[in-house]
Amino acid sequence: MTNSSHLPECVLSIVSFSTLQVFNAKTAELLSHHQVEIKQSFPKEGWVEEDPREILQSVYECMERTCEKLTQLNIDISNIKAIGVTNQRETTLVWDKETGEPLYNAIVWLDLRTQSTVERLINKTPGRNKNHLKTGLPISTYFSAVKLRWLVDNVLEVHEAVQSHRAMFGTIDSWLIWCLTGGRNGGVHCTDVTNASRTMLFNIHTMDWDPELCKYFDIPMEILPKVRSSSEIYGLMCLGDQSAALVGQMCFQDGHAKNTAGLIALLSLSFQPVMSDHGLLTTVAYKLGRDKPAYYALEGSVAIAGAVVQWLKDNLGIVQSSVEIENLAAAVGTSYGCYFVPAFSGLYAPYWEPSARGIICGLTQFTNRSHLAFAALEAVCFQTREILDAMNQDSGIPLTQLQVDGGMTSNRLLMQLQADILCIPVVKPSMPETTALGAAMAAGAAEGVSVWSLKPEDLTAVTCEKFEPQINPEGARTVLICFHGSCGTN
């Protein structure tokens, strides 16, 4: 039991889709948590949606269950000093500010319904150049502006709400903050710079919505949330999921990089954005205070990484759990020449090829499900290697190690494969959910809360496990060339 009278201040972190965690602001110890699964629907091929009401209800349920657990631990919930929100950044929704009701399901970042819109926009640009220097992003189905454009063009309720000035647009952070701060009774309609920077409507140089970009996508600026820093009081704190993990991994210096289970890799840079020549995104890493400077990062996004395991389980039925894939792969220790490119939703960084599709090649009569399991894990690592190679070229800062987080880090075979294929150490923290920790840190460090110091000398050392490479660089290069051949790239 914990004596509440001696308990340090706590910070609560909401991770939408949907986990709530409470941290000790002095030690970064995880005190309690609760998680609720969010269902995804697939109305058509390539479409991915979630119910905004279910997302909100899951947050309420997580709050209630977590507070019950804290009470059972004799922890006074009044010791919670701040709430931080972190979310998948590009998932898009529109709601009615008068009724408080969503006007359509949230369109998830992975959704491909806007591919024809993207092609039309690219064809209009000089030289079919898909890169926007103002945004640091390529024109892609991944980002929010084209999803919002689709909603306005194809959902009558959204179109009418925009015309009658009732519509509010936001990513999931905006929806949660608006609802949790009063909703139609004075709720705060805002987002932070990291989420805004993923819309294709935000100018990463001026750090504000860009009128020319809004005109280009024909989006009325009045429906956009107010952009704030990632660490200040405005009802709730918020930080895009990968930026939160960057903070949680304490990547506060040039050349620090982190990877979330093969899905996203970010390289922390400095005050000036570096535009990529090698297929990466230039994004806002964080802005930790209203009057603090913004930091930028290079980012590589992979459409499918951990979802490969889910696909093997649900679509092929060759595994029953994520634990089983590690055991299967470890049993053979090789893919036996089998390569898996999980381009189910096209290829993201560094190729940005939405028409690409998945492939499994190198099959022989000897190939079995264990080899497929090993090839799936290798695919996650190969995609990360491609992104980090591009980062090294763009930044000129050779990476000496990679910090990792996320659920897939529990797979020790995957961590060792990643170290072998990258030829650098992979560092895994003892608490893998650094996204939630980062949101809590940003919330606790906000001016007016100030229960969490982000000064390097005050940061709590996190226990880590390091995986050292066990094959030589030439061997890693050989298998990477084979994977490139499977992708159809050089």
Coordinates of N, CA and C in Angstrom, one line a residue, residues 154-241:
N154 N -18.0 14.3 -49.9 CA -18.7 13.1 -50.1 C -19.7 12.8 -48.9
V155 N -19.7 13.6 -47.9 CA -20.6 13.4 -46.7 C -21.5 14.6 -46.6
L156 N -22.8 14.4 -46.9 CA -23.7 15.6 -47.0 C -23.7 16.3 -45.7
E157 N -23.7 15.6 -44.6 CA -23.8 16.2 -43.2 C -22.6 17.1 -43.0
V158 N -21.4 16.7 -43.4 CA -20.2 17.5 -43.3 C -20.3 18.7 -44.2
H159 N -20.7 18.5 -45.4 CA -20.8 19.7 -46.4 C -21.8 20.7 -45.8
E160 N -22.9 20.3 -45.3 CA -23.9 21.2 -44.8 C -23.4 21.9 -43.6
A161 N -22.7 21.2 -42.7 CA -22.2 21.8 -41.5 C -21.1 22.9 -41.8
V162 N -20.3 22.6 -42.8 CA -19.3 23.6 -43.3 C -20.0 24.8 -43.8
Q163 N -21.0 24.6 -44.6 CA -21.7 25.8 -45.2 C -22.4 26.6 -44.2
S164 N -22.9 26.0 -43.1 CA -23.7 26.7 -42.1 C -22.8 27.1 -40.9
H165 N -21.4 26.9 -41.0 CA -20.5 27.4 -40.0 C -20.7 26.6 -38.7
R166 N -21.1 25.4 -38.8 CA -21.2 24.5 -37.6 C -20.1 23.5 -37.5
A167 N -19.3 23.3 -38.5 CA -18.3 22.2 -38.5 C -17.0 22.6 -37.7
M168 N -16.5 21.6 -37.1 CA -15.2 21.6 -36.4 C -14.4 20.4 -36.9
F169 N -13.2 20.7 -37.4 CA -12.3 19.7 -37.8 C -11.2 19.4 -36.7
G170 N -10.8 18.2 -36.7 CA -9.7 17.9 -35.7 C -9.1 16.5 -35.9
T171 N -7.9 16.3 -35.5 CA -7.4 15.0 -35.3 C -7.9 14.5 -33.9
I172 N -7.6 13.3 -33.5 CA -8.3 12.7 -32.3 C -8.0 13.6 -31.1
D173 N -6.8 14.2 -31.0 CA -6.5 15.0 -29.8 C -7.5 16.2 -29.7
S174 N -7.8 16.8 -30.8 CA -8.8 17.9 -30.8 C -10.2 17.5 -30.3
W175 N -10.6 16.4 -30.8 CA -11.9 15.8 -30.4 C -12.0 15.5 -28.9
L176 N -10.9 14.9 -28.4 CA -10.9 14.5 -27.0 C -10.9 15.8 -26.1
I177 N -10.0 16.7 -26.5 CA -9.8 17.9 -25.7 C -11.1 18.7 -25.7
W178 N -11.7 18.9 -26.9 CA -13.0 19.6 -26.9 C -14.1 19.0 -26.1
C179 N -14.2 17.7 -26.1 CA -15.2 17.0 -25.4 C -14.9 17.0 -23.9
L180 N -13.7 16.8 -23.5 CA -13.3 16.8 -22.1 C -13.2 18.1 -21.4
T181 N -13.2 19.2 -22.2 CA -13.2 20.6 -21.6 C -14.6 21.3 -21.7
G182 N -15.6 20.5 -22.0 CA -16.9 21.1 -22.0 C -17.8 20.9 -23.3
G183 N -17.1 20.5 -24.3 CA -17.9 20.2 -25.6 C -18.6 21.4 -26.1
R184 N -19.9 21.3 -26.4 CA -20.6 22.4 -26.9 C -20.9 23.5 -25.9
N185 N -20.5 23.2 -24.6 CA -20.6 24.2 -23.6 C -19.2 24.8 -23.3
G186 N -18.6 25.4 -24.3 CA -17.4 26.1 -24.1 C -16.1 25.2 -24.2
G187 N -16.2 24.1 -24.8 CA -15.0 23.2 -25.0 C -13.9 23.9 -25.8
V188 N -12.7 23.6 -25.5 CA -11.5 24.2 -26.2 C -11.3 23.5 -27.5
H189 N -11.3 24.2 -28.6 CA -11.0 23.6 -29.9 C -9.6 24.0 -30.2
C190 N -8.7 23.0 -30.0 CA -7.2 23.3 -30.2 C -6.5 22.0 -30.6
T191 N -5.3 22.2 -31.1 CA -4.4 21.1 -31.3 C -3.0 21.6 -31.0
D192 N -2.0 20.7 -31.1 CA -0.7 21.2 -30.8 C 0.1 21.2 -32.2
V193 N 1.3 21.7 -32.1 CA 2.1 21.9 -33.4 C 2.4 20.5 -34.0
T194 N 2.6 19.5 -33.2 CA 3.0 18.2 -33.8 C 1.8 17.6 -34.6
N195 N 0.6 17.7 -34.1 CA -0.5 17.2 -34.8 C -0.8 18.1 -36.0
A196 N -0.8 19.4 -35.9 CA -1.0 20.3 -37.0 C -0.1 20.1 -38.1
S197 N 1.2 19.7 -37.8 CA 2.2 19.6 -38.8 C 1.9 18.4 -39.7
R198 N 0.9 17.5 -39.4 CA 0.6 16.3 -40.1 C -0.6 16.5 -41.0
T199 N -1.1 17.7 -41.2 CA -2.3 17.9 -41.9 C -2.1 18.3 -43.4
M200 N -1.0 18.8 -43.7 CA -0.7 19.4 -45.0 C -1.3 20.8 -45.2
L201 N -1.8 21.3 -44.0 CA -2.4 22.7 -44.0 C -1.5 23.6 -43.2
F202 N -0.5 23.1 -42.6 CA 0.3 23.8 -41.6 C 1.7 24.2 -42.1
N203 N 2.1 25.4 -42.0 CA 3.4 25.9 -42.4 C 4.4 25.7 -41.3
I204 N 5.3 24.8 -41.5 CA 6.2 24.5 -40.4 C 7.3 25.5 -40.2
H205 N 7.3 26.5 -41.1 CA 8.3 27.6 -40.9 C 7.6 28.8 -40.1
T206 N 6.4 29.1 -40.4 CA 5.7 30.1 -39.6 C 5.0 29.6 -38.4
M207 N 4.9 28.2 -38.3 CA 4.2 27.6 -37.2 C 2.8 28.0 -37.0
D208 N 2.1 28.0 -38.2 CA 0.7 28.4 -38.1 C 0.0 27.8 -39.4
W209 N -1.4 27.8 -39.4 CA -2.1 27.4 -40.6 C -1.7 28.3 -41.7
D210 N -1.6 27.7 -42.9 CA -1.2 28.5 -44.1 C -2.4 28.8 -45.0
P211 N -2.7 30.1 -45.2 CA -3.8 30.4 -46.0 C -3.7 29.9 -47.5
E212 N -2.5 29.9 -48.0 CA -2.3 29.4 -49.4 C -2.6 27.9 -49.5
L213 N -2.1 27.1 -48.5 CA -2.4 25.7 -48.4 C -3.9 25.4 -48.2
C214 N -4.5 26.2 -47.4 CA -6.0 26.0 -47.1 C -6.7 26.3 -48.4
K215 N -6.3 27.3 -49.2 CA -7.0 27.6 -50.4 C -6.7 26.5 -51.5
Y216 N -5.5 25.9 -51.5 CA -5.1 24.9 -52.4 C -6.0 23.6 -52.2
F217 N -6.3 23.3 -50.9 CA -7.1 22.2 -50.6 C -8.6 22.5 -50.5
D218 N -8.9 23.8 -50.6 CA -10.2 24.4 -50.5 C -10.8 24.0 -49.2
I219 N -10.1 24.3 -48.1 CA -10.5 24.1 -46.7 C -10.7 25.4 -46.0
P220 N -11.9 25.7 -45.5 CA -12.2 27.0 -44.8 C -11.4 27.0 -43.5
M221 N -10.6 28.0 -43.3 CA -9.8 28.1 -42.1 C -10.6 28.1 -40.8
E222 N -11.8 28.6 -40.8 CA -12.6 28.7 -39.6 C -12.9 27.4 -38.9
I223 N -12.8 26.3 -39.7 CA -13.1 25.0 -39.1 C -11.9 24.4 -38.4
L224 N -10.7 25.0 -38.5 CA -9.5 24.4 -38.0 C -9.3 24.8 -36.5
P225 N -8.7 23.9 -35.7 CA -8.5 24.2 -34.3 C -7.3 25.2 -34.2
K226 N -7.3 25.9 -33.0 CA -6.2 26.8 -32.7 C -5.0 26.0 -32.4
V227 N -3.8 26.4 -32.9 CA -2.6 25.7 -32.7 C -1.9 26.2 -31.5
R228 N -1.5 25.3 -30.6 CA -0.8 25.6 -29.4 C 0.5 24.8 -29.3
S229 N 1.3 25.1 -28.3 CA 2.5 24.3 -28.1 C 2.1 23.0 -27.5
S230 N 3.1 22.1 -27.3 CA 2.8 20.8 -26.8 C 2.8 20.7 -25.3
S231 N 3.2 21.8 -24.6 CA 3.3 21.8 -23.2 C 2.9 23.1 -22.6
E232 N 1.6 23.3 -22.5 CA 1.0 24.5 -21.8 C -0.4 24.2 -21.3
I233 N -0.9 25.0 -20.5 CA -2.2 24.7 -20.0 C -3.3 25.3 -20.9
Y234 N -4.1 24.5 -21.4 CA -5.3 25.0 -22.2 C -6.5 24.0 -22.0
G235 N -6.6 23.5 -20.8 CA -7.6 22.5 -20.5 C -6.9 21.2 -20.3
L236 N -6.3 20.7 -21.4 CA -5.5 19.5 -21.4 C -4.2 19.7 -22.2
M237 N -3.2 18.9 -21.9 CA -2.0 18.9 -22.7 C -2.2 17.9 -23.9
C238 N -1.5 18.2 -25.0 CA -1.5 17.2 -26.1 C -0.2 17.1 -26.8
L239 N 0.0 16.0 -27.5 CA 1.3 15.7 -28.2 C 1.0 14.6 -29.1
G240 N 1.4 14.7 -30.4 CA 1.2 13.6 -31.3 C 2.0 12.4 -30.8
D241 N 1.5 11.2 -31.2 CA 2.0 10.0 -30.5 C 3.5 9.8 -30.7

